[in-house]
Coordinates of C-alpha atoms in Angstrom, one line a residue:
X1 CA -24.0 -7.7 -86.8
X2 CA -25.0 -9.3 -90.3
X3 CA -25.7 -12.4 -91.9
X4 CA -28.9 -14.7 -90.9
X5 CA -27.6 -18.1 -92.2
X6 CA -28.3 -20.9 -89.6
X7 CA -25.3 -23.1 -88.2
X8 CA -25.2 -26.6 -86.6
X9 CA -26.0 -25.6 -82.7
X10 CA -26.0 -21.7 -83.0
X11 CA -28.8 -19.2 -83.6
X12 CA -28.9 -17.1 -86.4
X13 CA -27.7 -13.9 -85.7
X14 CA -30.9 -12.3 -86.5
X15 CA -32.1 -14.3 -83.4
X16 CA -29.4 -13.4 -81.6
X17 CA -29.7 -9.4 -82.1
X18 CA -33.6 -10.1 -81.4
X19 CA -32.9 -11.5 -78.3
X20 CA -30.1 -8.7 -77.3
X21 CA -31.7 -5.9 -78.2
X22 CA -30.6 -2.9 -76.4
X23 CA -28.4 -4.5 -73.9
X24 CA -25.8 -4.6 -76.8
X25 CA -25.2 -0.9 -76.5
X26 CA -24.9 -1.5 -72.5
X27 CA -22.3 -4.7 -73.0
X28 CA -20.4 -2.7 -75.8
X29 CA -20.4 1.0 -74.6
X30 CA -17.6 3.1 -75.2
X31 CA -15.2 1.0 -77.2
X32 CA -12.2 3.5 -77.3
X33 CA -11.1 2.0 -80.9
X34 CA -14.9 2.4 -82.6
X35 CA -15.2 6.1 -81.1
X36 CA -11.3 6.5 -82.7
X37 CA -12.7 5.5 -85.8
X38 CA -15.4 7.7 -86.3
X39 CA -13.7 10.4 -85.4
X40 CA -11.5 9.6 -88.1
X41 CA -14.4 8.9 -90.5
X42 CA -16.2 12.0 -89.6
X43 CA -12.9 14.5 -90.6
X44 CA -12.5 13.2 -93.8
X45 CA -15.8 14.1 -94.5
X46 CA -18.1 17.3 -95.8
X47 CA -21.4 18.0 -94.2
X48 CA -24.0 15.9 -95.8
X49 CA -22.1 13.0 -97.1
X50 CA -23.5 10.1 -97.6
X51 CA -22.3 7.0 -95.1
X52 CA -23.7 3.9 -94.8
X53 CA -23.5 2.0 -91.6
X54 CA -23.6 -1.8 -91.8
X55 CA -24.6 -3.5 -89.0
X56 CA -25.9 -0.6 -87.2
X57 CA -27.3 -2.1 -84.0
X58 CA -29.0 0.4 -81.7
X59 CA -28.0 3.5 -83.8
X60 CA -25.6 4.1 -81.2
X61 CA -22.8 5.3 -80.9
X62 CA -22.3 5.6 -84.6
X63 CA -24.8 6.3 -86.9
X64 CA -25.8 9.1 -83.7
X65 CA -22.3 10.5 -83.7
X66 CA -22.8 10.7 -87.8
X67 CA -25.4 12.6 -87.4
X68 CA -24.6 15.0 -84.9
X69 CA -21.8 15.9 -87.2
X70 CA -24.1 16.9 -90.4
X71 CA -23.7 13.6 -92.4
X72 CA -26.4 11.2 -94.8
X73 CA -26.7 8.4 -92.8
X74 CA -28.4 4.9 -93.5
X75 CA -28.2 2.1 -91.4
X76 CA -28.5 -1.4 -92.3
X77 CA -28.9 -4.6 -89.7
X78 CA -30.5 -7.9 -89.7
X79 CA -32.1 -7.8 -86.8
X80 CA -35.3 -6.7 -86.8
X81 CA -35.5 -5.4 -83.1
X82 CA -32.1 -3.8 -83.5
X83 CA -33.8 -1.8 -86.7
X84 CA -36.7 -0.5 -84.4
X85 CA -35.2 0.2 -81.1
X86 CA -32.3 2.3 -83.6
X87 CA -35.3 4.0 -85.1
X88 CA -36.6 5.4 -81.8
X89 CA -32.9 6.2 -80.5
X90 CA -31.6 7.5 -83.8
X91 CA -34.6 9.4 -85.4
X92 CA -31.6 11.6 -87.5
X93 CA -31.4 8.7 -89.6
X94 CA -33.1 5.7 -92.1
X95 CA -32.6 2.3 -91.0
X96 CA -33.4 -0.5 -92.8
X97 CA -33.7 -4.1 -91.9
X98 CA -31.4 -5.6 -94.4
X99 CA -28.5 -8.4 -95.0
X100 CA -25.2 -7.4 -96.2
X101 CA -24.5 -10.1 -98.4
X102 CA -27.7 -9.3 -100.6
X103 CA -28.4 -5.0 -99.8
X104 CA -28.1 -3.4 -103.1
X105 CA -26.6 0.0 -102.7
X106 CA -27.7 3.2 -104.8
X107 CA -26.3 4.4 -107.7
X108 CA -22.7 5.5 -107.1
X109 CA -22.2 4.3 -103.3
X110 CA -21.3 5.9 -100.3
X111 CA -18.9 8.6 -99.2
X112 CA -18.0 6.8 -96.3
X113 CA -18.9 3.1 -95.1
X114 CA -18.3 1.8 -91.3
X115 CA -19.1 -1.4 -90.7
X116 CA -18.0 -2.4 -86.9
X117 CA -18.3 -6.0 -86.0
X118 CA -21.2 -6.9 -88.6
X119 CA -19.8 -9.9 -90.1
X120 CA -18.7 -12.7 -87.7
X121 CA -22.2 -14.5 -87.0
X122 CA -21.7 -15.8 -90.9
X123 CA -19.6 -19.2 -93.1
X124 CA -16.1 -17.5 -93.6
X125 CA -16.2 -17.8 -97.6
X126 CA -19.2 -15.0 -96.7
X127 CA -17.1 -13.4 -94.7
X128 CA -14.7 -12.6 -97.4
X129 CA -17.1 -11.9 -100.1
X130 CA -18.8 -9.7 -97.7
X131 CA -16.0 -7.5 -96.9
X132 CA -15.2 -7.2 -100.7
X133 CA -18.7 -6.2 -101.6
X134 CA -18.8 -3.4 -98.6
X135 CA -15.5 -2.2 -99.7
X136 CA -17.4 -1.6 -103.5
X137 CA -19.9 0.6 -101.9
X138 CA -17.0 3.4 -101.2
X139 CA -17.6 5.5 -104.2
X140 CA -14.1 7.7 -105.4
X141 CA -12.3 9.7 -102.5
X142 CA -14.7 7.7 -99.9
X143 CA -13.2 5.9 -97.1
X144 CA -13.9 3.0 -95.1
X145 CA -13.7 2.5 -91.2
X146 CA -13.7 -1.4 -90.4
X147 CA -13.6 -3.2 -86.8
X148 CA -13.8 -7.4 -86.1
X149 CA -12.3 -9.9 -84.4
X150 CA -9.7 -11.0 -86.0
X151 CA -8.4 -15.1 -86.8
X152 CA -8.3 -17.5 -89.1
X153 CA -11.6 -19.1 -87.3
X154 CA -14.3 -21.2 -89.9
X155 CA -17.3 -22.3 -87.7
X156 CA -16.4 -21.6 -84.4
X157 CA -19.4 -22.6 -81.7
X158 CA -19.1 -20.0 -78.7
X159 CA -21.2 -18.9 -76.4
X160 CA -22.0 -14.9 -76.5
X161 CA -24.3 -13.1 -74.3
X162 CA -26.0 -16.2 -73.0
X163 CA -26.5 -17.5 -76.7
X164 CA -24.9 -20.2 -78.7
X165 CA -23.6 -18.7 -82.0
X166 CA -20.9 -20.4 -84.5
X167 CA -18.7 -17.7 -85.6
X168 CA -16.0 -17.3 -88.4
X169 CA -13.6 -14.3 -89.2
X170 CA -10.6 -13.9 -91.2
X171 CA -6.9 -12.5 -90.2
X172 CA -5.9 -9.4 -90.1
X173 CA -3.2 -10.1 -93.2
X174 CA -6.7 -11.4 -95.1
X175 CA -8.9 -8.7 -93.9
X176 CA -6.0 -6.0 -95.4
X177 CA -5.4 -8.0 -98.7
X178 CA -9.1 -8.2 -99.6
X179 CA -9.6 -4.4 -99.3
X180 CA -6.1 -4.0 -101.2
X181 CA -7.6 -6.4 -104.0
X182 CA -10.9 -3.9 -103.8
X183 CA -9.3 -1.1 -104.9
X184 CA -9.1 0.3 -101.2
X185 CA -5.8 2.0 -99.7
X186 CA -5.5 0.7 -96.3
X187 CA -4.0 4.2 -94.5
X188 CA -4.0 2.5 -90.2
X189 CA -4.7 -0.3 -88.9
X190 CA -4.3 -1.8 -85.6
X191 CA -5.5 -4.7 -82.7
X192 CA -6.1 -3.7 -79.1
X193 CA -7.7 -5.7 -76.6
X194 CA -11.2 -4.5 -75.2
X195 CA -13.3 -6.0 -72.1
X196 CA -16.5 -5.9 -72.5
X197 CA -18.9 -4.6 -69.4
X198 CA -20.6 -7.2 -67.6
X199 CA -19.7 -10.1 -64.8
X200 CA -19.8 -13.1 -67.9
X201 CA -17.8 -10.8 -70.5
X202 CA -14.4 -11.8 -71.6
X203 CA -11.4 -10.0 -73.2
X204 CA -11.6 -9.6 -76.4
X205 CA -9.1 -8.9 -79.8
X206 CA -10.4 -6.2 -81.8
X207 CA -8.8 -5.2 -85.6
X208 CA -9.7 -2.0 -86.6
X209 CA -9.2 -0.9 -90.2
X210 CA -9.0 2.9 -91.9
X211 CA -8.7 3.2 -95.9
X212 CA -9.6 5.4 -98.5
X213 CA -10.7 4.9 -102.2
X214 CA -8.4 7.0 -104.3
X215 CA -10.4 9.3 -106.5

């Protein structure tokens, strides 16, 4: 996840991430609609295309599936213990710590951009102009794999991983019309439900988004 702004009662989420570390990739592990996507990501692409991965986490499983299969990968995160512990797992890539709402791409963009779950620890209004900005970085014929949870939800205090966060996201008709008003062709998209591992975890709706820039 991105987005370091502080809320009433919650931690940032760079705190969070701190605090989470590597037990993120053992919570989340082997979310059948994330691996989906990046299988979809990774056909659609030619060896050595550039892909940016925003909110990278540990590195895995997606910036280290991108670059078992021959592809330019960056990774970006808040979280400055989510950048080095990605580092050591993920040495196949750059990671960088940075925050989606201000990370300057280069010069004509990504081929591809994934972003999976990066923007819900933010004020919604960010939300929004996040997801537009991401969806600027896909340069011509690039595509764009997306995954939240989805709602209409502005400030939202939950408890996540044994941390108090306040969380906002948009719906999925929002999430769609924002990439449409972007310039992006949404090609699939889909909810499933996913339980996370662990005794506290809960059920959880996941929205997962495929489009393409047209060249």
């Amino acid at each position: 996840m991105t987005g370091e702004e502080r809320r009433p009662g919650g931690a940032s989420a760079a705190e969070v991430f701190d605090a989470v570390g590597a037990r993120y990739e053992e919570v989340f592990a082997g979310v059948p609609g994330q691996l989906a996507a990046l299988d979809w990501l990774a056909d659609r692409l030619p060896p050595g295309a550039r892909v940016l991965d925003v909110g990278s986490g540990t590195g895995r499983p997606a910036a280290e599936r991108l670059v078992r299969a021959g592809f330019d990968v960056t990774g970006i995160d808040v979280s400055a213990e989510m950048v080095r512990v990605a580092r050591e797992r993920v040495p196949g890539a750059r990671f960088e710590r940075a925050d989606v709402r201000t990370f300057e791409p280069p010069a004509g963009g990504y081929d591809a951009v994934c972003a999976f779950f990066p923007l819900l620890v933010m004020d919604q209004p960010e939300v929004a102009d996040s997801l537009t900005r991401m969806a600027s970085w896909v340069a011509p014929g690039g595509v764009l794999a997306l995954a939240t949870v989805p709602g209409d939800i502005r400030g939202l205090e939950i408890v996540w991983m044994g941390h108090r966060v306040t969380v906002s996201s948009l719906s999925a008709e929002e999430h769609l019309r924002l990439l449409a008003g972007a310039g992006l062709e949404v090609v699939h998209h889909h909810t499933a439900v996913y339980r996370p591992h662990g005794p506290d975890a809960g059920p959880e709706e996941h929205l997962y988004v495929h489009a393409r820039r047209p060249t």
